[in-house]
PDB file of C-alpha atoms in Angstrom:
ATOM      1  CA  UNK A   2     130.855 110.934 105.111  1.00 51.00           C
ATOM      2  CA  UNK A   3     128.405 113.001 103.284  1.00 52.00           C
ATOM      3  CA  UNK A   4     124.900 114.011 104.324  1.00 55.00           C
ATOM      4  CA  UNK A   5     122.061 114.786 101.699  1.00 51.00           C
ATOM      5  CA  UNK A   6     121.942 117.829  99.482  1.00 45.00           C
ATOM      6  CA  UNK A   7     118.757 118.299  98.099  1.00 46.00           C
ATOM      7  CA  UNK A   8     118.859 119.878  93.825  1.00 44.00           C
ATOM      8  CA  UNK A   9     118.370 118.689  90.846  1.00 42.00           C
ATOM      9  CA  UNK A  10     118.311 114.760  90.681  1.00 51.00           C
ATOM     10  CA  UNK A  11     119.997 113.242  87.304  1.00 59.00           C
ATOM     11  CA  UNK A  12     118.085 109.964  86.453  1.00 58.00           C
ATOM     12  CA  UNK A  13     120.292 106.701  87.104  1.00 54.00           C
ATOM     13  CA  UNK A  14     120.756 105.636  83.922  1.00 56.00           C
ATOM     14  CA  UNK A  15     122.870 108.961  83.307  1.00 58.00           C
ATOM     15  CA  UNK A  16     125.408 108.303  86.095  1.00 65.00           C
ATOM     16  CA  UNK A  17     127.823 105.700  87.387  1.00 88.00           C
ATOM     17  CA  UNK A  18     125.078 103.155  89.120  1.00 95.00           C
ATOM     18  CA  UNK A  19     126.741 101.113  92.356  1.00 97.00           C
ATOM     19  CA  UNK A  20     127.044  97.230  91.751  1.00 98.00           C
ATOM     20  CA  UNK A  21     126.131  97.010  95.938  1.00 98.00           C
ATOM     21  CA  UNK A  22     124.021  99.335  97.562  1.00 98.00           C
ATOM     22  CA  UNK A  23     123.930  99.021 101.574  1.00 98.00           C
ATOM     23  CA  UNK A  24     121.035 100.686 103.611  1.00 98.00           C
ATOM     24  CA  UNK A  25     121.100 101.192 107.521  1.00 98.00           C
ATOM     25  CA  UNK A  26     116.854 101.214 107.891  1.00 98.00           C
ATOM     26  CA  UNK A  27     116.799 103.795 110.372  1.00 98.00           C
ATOM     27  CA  UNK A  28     114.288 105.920 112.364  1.00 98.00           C
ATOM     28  CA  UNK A  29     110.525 104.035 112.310  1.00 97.00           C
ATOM     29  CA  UNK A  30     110.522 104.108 115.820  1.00 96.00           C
ATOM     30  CA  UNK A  31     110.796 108.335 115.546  1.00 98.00           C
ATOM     31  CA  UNK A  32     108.221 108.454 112.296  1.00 98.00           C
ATOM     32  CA  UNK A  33     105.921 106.451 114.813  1.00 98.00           C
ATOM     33  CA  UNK A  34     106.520 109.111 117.647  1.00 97.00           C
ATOM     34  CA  UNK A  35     105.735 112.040 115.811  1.00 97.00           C
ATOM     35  CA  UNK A  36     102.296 110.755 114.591  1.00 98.00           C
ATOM     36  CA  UNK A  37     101.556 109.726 117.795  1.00 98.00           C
ATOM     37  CA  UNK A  38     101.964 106.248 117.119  1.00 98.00           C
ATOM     38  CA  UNK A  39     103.174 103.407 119.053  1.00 97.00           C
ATOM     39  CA  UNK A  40     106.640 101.870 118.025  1.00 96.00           C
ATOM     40  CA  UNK A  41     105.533  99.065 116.510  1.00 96.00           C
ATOM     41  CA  UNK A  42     103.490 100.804 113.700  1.00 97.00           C
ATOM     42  CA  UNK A  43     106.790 102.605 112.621  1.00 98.00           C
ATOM     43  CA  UNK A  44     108.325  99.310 112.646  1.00 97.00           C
ATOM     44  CA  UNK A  45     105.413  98.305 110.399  1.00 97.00           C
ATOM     45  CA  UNK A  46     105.313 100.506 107.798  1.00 97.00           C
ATOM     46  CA  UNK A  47     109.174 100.314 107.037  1.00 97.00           C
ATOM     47  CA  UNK A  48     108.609  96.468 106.930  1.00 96.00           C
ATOM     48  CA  UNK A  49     105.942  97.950 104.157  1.00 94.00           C
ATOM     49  CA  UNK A  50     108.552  99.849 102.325  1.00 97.00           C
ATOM     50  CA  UNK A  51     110.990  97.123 101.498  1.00 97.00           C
ATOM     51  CA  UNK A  52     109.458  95.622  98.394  1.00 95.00           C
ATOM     52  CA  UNK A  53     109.094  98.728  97.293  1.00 96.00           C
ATOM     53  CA  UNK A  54     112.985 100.222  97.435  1.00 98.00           C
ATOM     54  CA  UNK A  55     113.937  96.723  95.845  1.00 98.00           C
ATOM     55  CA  UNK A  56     111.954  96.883  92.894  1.00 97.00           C
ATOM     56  CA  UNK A  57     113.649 100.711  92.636  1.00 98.00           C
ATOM     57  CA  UNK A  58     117.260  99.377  92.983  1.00 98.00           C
ATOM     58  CA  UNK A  59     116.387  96.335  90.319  1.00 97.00           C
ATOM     59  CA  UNK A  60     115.001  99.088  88.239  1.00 97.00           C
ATOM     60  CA  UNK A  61     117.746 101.344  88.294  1.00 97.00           C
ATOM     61  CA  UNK A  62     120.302  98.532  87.847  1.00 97.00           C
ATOM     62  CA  UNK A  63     121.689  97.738  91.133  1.00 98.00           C
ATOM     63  CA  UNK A  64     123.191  94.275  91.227  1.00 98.00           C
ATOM     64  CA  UNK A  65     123.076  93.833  95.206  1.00 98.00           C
ATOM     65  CA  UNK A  66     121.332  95.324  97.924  1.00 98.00           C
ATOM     66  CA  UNK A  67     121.969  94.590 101.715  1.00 98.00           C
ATOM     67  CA  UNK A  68     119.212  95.883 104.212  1.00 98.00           C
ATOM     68  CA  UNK A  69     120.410  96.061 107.695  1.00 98.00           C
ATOM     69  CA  UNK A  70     116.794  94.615 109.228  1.00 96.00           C
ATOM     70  CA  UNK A  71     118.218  93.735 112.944  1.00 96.00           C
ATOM     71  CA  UNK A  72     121.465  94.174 114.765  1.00 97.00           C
ATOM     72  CA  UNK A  73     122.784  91.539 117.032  1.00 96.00           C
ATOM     73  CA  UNK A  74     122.396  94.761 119.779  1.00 96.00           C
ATOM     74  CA  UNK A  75     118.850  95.273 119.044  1.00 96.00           C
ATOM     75  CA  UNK A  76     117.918  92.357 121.490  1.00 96.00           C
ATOM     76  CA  UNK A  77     118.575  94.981 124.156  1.00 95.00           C
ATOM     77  CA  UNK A  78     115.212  96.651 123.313  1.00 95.00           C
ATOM     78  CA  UNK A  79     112.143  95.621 125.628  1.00 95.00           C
ATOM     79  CA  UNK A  80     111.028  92.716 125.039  1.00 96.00           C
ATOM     80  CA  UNK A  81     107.744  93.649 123.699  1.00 95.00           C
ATOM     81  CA  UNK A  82     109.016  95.540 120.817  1.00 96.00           C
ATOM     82  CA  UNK A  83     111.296  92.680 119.880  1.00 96.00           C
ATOM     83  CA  UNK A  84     108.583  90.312 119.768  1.00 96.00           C
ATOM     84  CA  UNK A  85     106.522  92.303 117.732  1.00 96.00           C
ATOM     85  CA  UNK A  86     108.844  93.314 115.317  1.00 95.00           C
ATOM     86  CA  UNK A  87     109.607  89.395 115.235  1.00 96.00           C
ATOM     87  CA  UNK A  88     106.014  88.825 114.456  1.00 96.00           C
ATOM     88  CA  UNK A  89     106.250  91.595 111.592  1.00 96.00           C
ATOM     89  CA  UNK A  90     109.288  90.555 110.158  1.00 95.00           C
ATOM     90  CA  UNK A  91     107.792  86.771 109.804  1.00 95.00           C
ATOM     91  CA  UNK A  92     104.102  88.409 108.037  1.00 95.00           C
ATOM     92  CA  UNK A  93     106.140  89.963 105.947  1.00 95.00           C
ATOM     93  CA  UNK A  94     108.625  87.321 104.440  1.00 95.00           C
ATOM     94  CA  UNK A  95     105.445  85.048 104.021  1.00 95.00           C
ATOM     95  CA  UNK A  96     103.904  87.760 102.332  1.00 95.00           C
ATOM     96  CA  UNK A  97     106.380  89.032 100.269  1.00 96.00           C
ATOM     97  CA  UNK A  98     109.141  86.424  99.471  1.00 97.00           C
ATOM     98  CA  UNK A  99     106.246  84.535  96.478  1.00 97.00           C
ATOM     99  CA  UNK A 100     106.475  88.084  94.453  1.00 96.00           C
ATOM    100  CA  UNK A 101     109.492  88.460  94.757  1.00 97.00           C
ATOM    101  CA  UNK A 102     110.746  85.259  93.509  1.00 98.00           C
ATOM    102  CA  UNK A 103     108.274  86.433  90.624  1.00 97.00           C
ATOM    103  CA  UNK A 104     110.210  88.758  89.495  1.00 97.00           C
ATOM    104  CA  UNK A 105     113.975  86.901  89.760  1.00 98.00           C
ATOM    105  CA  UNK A 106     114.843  88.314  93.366  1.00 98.00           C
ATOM    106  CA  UNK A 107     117.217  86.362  95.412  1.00 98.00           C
ATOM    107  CA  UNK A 108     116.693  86.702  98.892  1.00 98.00           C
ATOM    108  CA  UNK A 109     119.568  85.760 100.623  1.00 98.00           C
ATOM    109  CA  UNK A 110     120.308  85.796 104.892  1.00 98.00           C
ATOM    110  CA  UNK A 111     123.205  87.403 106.547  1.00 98.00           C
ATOM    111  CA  UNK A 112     123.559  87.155 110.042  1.00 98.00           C
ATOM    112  CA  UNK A 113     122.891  83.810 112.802  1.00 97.00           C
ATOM    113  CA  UNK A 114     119.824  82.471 113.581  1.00 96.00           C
ATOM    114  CA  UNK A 115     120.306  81.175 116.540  1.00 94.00           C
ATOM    115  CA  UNK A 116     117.604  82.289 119.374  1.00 92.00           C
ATOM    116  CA  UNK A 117     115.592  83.174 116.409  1.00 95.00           C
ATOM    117  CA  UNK A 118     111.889  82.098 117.001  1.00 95.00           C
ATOM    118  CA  UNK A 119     111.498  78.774 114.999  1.00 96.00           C
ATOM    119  CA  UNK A 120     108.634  79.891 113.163  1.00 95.00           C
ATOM    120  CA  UNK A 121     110.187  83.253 111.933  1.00 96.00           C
ATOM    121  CA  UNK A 122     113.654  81.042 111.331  1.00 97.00           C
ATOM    122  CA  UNK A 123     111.676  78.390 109.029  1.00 97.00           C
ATOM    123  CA  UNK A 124     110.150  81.336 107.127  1.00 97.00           C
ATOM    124  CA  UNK A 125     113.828  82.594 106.475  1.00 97.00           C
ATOM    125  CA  UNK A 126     114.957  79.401 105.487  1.00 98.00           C
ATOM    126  CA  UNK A 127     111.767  78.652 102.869  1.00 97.00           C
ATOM    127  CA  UNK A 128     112.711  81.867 101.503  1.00 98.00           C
ATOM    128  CA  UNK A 129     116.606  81.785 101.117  1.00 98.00           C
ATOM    129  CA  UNK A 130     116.105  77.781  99.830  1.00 98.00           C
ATOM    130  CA  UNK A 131     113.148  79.478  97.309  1.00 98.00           C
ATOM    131  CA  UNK A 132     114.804  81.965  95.832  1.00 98.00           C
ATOM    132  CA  UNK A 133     118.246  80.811  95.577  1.00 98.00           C
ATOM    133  CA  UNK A 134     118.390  80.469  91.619  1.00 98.00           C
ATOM    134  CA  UNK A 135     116.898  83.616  90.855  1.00 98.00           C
ATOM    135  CA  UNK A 136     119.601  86.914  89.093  1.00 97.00           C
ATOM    136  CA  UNK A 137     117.802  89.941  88.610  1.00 97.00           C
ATOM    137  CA  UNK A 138     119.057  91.019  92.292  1.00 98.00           C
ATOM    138  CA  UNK A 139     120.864  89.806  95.192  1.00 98.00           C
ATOM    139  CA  UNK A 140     118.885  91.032  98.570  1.00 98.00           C
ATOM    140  CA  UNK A 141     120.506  90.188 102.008  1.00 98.00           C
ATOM    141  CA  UNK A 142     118.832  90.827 104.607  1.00 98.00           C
ATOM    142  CA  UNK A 143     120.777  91.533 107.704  1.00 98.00           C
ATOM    143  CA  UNK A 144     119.114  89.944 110.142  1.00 97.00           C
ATOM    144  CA  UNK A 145     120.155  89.156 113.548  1.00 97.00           C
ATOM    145  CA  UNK A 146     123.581  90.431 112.295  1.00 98.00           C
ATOM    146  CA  UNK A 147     126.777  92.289 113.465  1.00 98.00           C
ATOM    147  CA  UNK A 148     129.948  93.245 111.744  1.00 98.00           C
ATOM    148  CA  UNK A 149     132.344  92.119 114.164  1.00 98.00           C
ATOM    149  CA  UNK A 150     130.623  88.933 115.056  1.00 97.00           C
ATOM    150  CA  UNK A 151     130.823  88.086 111.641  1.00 98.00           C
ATOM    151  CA  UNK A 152     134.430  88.592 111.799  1.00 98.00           C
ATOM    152  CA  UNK A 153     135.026  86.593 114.939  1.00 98.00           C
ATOM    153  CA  UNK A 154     133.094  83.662 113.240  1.00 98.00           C
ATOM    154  CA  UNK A 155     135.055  84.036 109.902  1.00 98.00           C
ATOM    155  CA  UNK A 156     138.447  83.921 112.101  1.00 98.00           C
ATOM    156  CA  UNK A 157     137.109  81.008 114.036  1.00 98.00           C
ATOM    157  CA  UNK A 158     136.336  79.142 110.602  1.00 98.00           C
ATOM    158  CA  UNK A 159     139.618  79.785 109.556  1.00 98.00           C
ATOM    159  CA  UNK A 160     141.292  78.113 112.508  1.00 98.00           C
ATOM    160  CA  UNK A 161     139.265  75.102 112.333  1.00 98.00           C
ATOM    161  CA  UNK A 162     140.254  74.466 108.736  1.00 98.00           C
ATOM    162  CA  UNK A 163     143.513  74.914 109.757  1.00 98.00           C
ATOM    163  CA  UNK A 164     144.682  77.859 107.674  1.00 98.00           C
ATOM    164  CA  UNK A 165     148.131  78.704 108.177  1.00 97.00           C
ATOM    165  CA  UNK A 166     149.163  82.046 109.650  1.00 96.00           C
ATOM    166  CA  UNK A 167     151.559  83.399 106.997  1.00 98.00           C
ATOM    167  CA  UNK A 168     148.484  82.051 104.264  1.00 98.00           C
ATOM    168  CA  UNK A 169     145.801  84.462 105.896  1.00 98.00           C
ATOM    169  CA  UNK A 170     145.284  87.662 102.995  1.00 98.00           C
ATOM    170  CA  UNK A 171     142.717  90.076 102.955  1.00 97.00           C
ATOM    171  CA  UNK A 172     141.070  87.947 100.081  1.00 98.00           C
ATOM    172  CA  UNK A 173     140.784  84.405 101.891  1.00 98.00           C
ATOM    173  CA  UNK A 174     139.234  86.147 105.179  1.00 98.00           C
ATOM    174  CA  UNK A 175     136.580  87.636 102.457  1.00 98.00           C
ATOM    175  CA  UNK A 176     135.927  84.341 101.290  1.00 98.00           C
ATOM    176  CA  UNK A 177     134.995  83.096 104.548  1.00 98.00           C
ATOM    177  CA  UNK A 178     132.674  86.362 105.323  1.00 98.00           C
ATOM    178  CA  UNK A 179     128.379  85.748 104.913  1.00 98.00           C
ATOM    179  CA  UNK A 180     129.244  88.026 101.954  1.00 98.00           C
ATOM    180  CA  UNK A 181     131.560  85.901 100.097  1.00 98.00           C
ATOM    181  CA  UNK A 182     131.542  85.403  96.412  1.00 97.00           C
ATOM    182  CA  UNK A 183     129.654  89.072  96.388  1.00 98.00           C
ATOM    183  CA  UNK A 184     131.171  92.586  95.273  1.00 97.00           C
ATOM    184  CA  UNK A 185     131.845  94.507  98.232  1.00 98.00           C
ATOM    185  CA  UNK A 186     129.080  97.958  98.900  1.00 98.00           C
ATOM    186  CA  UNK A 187     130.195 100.798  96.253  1.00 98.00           C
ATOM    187  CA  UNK A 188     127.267 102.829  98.462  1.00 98.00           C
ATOM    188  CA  UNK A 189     126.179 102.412 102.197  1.00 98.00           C
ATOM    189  CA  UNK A 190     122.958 104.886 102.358  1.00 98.00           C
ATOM    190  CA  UNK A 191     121.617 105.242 106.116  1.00 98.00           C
ATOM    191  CA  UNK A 192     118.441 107.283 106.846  1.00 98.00           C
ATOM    192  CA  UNK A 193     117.408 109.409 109.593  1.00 98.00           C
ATOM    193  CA  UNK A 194     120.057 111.802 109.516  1.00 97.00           C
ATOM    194  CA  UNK A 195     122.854 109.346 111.374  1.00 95.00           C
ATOM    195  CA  UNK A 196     126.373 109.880 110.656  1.00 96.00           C
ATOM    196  CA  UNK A 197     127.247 106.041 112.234  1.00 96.00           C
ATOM    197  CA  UNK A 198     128.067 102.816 110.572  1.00 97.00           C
ATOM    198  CA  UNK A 199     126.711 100.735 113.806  1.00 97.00           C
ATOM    199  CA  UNK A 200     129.067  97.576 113.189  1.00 98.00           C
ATOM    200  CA  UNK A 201     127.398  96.966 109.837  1.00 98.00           C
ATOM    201  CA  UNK A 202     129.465  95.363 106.861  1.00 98.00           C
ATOM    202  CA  UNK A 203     132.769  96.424 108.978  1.00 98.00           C
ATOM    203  CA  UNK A 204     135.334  94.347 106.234  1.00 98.00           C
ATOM    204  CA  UNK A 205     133.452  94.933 103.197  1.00 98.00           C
ATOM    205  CA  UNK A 206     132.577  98.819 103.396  1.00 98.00           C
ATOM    206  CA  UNK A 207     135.865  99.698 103.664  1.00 97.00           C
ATOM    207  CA  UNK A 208     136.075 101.502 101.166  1.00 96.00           C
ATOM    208  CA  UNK A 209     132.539 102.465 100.546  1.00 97.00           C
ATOM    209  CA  UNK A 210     130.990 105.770  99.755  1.00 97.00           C
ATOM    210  CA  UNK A 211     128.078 106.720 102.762  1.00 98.00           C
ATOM    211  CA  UNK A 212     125.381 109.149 102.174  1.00 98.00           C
ATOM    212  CA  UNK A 213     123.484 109.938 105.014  1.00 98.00           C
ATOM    213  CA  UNK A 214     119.767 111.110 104.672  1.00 98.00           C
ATOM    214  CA  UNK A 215     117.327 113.247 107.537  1.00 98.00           C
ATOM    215  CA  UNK A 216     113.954 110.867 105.540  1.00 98.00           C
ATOM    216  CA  UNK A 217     113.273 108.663 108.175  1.00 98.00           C
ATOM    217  CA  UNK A 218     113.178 104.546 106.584  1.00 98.00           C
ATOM    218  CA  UNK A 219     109.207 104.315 106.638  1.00 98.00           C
ATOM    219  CA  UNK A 220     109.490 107.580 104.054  1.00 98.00           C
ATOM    220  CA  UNK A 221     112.738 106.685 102.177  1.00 98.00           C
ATOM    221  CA  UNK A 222     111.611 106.627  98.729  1.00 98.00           C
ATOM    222  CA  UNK A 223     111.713 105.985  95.205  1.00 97.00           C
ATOM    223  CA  UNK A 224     112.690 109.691  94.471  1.00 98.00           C
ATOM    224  CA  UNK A 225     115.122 109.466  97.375  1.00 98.00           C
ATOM    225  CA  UNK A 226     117.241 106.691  96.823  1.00 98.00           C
ATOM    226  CA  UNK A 227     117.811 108.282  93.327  1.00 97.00           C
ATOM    227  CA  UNK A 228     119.432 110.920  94.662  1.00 97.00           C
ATOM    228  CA  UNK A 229     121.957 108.780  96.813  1.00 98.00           C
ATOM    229  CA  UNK A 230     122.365 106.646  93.666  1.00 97.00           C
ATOM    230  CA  UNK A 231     122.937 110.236  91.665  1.00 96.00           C
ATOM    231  CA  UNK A 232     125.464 111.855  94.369  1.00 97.00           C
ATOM    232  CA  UNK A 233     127.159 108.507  94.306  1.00 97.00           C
ATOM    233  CA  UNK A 234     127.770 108.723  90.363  1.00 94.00           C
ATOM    234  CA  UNK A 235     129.416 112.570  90.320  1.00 93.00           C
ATOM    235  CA  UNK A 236     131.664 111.618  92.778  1.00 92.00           C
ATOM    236  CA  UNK A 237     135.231 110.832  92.004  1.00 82.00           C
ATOM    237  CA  UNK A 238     136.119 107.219  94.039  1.00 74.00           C
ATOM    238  CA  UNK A 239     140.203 107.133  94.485  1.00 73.00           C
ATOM    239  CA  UNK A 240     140.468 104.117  96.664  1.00 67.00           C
ATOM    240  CA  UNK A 241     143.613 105.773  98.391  1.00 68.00           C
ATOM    241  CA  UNK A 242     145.405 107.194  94.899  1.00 65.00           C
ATOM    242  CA  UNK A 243     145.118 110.442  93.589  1.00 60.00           C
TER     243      UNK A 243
END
């Protein structure tokens, strides 16, 4: 894993670009705290910075981008701050998901949607059914999601379709994955200075590159993500070789 190094940032277009770039949205909830802000405003203003990283990542030529929005452990936070960030998450979809079908964004969901208010779940379904044609970029949104539930649920799928022990390969488990029929990440980004994959993309990131960031989410920017995307290019990806 490699943390940020701050230097001279080469544009993009210069540099090896990642087909998939995955981003753990990490720290509102401290970028709230140290302007003396309640939770729920950090939680607010990273909502407010989405649009704005995916129009980077379409600009720079990024193919897919998954945003890790809410783990299946996040339930365990009080209840207040999940309903709120509910309620935020649901403004901003209704907001948001028009302009972005505007400009050829597919807006895909990875993750289960059960216990999901119905409201916020029919949002998430308008935009998924919406957007579903569109190429410019692939966006899931991890919502609701966990890496090893995913798993279990592929592995149960498998079963009841009846798939043969000795049949089971790496590739027909990724076929049955929320993922499937996408490149795995090249880059999993994760901000607030974490050094953690928190069962996100477990199977696919395998053999992903992570670069790790101290910019809390809320601040995580266009100038930012350009230098993840620029490490990521000078570095040499063996995939187990020499």
């Amino acid at each position: 894993m490699q943390t940020q190094a701050r230097g001279a940032v080469d544009s993009p277009h210069s540099v090896a670009v990642p087909q998939h770039v995955a981003i753990i949205m990490d720290g509102n909830g401290r970028w709230a705290q140290q302007r003396g802000l309640p939770r729920l405003s950090g939680h607010r203003a990273g909502t407010e910075n989405i649009r704005r990283i995916i129009e980077s990542c379409a600009e720079f030529g990024v193919r897919v981008l998954t945003l890790y929005a809410f783990s299946t452990e996040n339930w365990r936070r009080p209840e207040a701050e999940v309903n709120g960030l509910m309620m935020i998450l649901g403004e901003v979809i209704e907001r948001e998901t028009v302009k972005l079908h505007e400009k050829g964004v597919q807006l895909r969901h990875i993750g289960s949607l059960e216990g999901v208010p119905a409201g916020l779940r029919q949002r998430v379904e308008y935009a998924v059914n919406l957007t579903r044609a569109n190429t410019c970029l692939a966006v899931n949104v991890a919502f609701n999601y966990g890496g090893r539930a995913e798993i279990v649920d592929a592995v149960r799928r498998m079963m009841a379709d009846g798939v043969q022990p000795e049949a089971v390969t790496e590739e027909l488990i990724s076929s049955y994955l929320q993922t499937s029929g996408l490149p795995d990440p090249d880059l999993v980004i994760r901000t607030a200075g974490e050094l953690r994959v928190s069962n996100f993309l477990l199977w696919q990131g395998a053999y992903a590159e992570f670069w790790s960031t101290p910019c809390y989410w809320p601040d995580f920017d266009r100038a930012e993500l350009q230098r993840a995307l620029s490490d990521f290019g000078r570095r040499h990806r063996r995939f187990g070789s020499l």
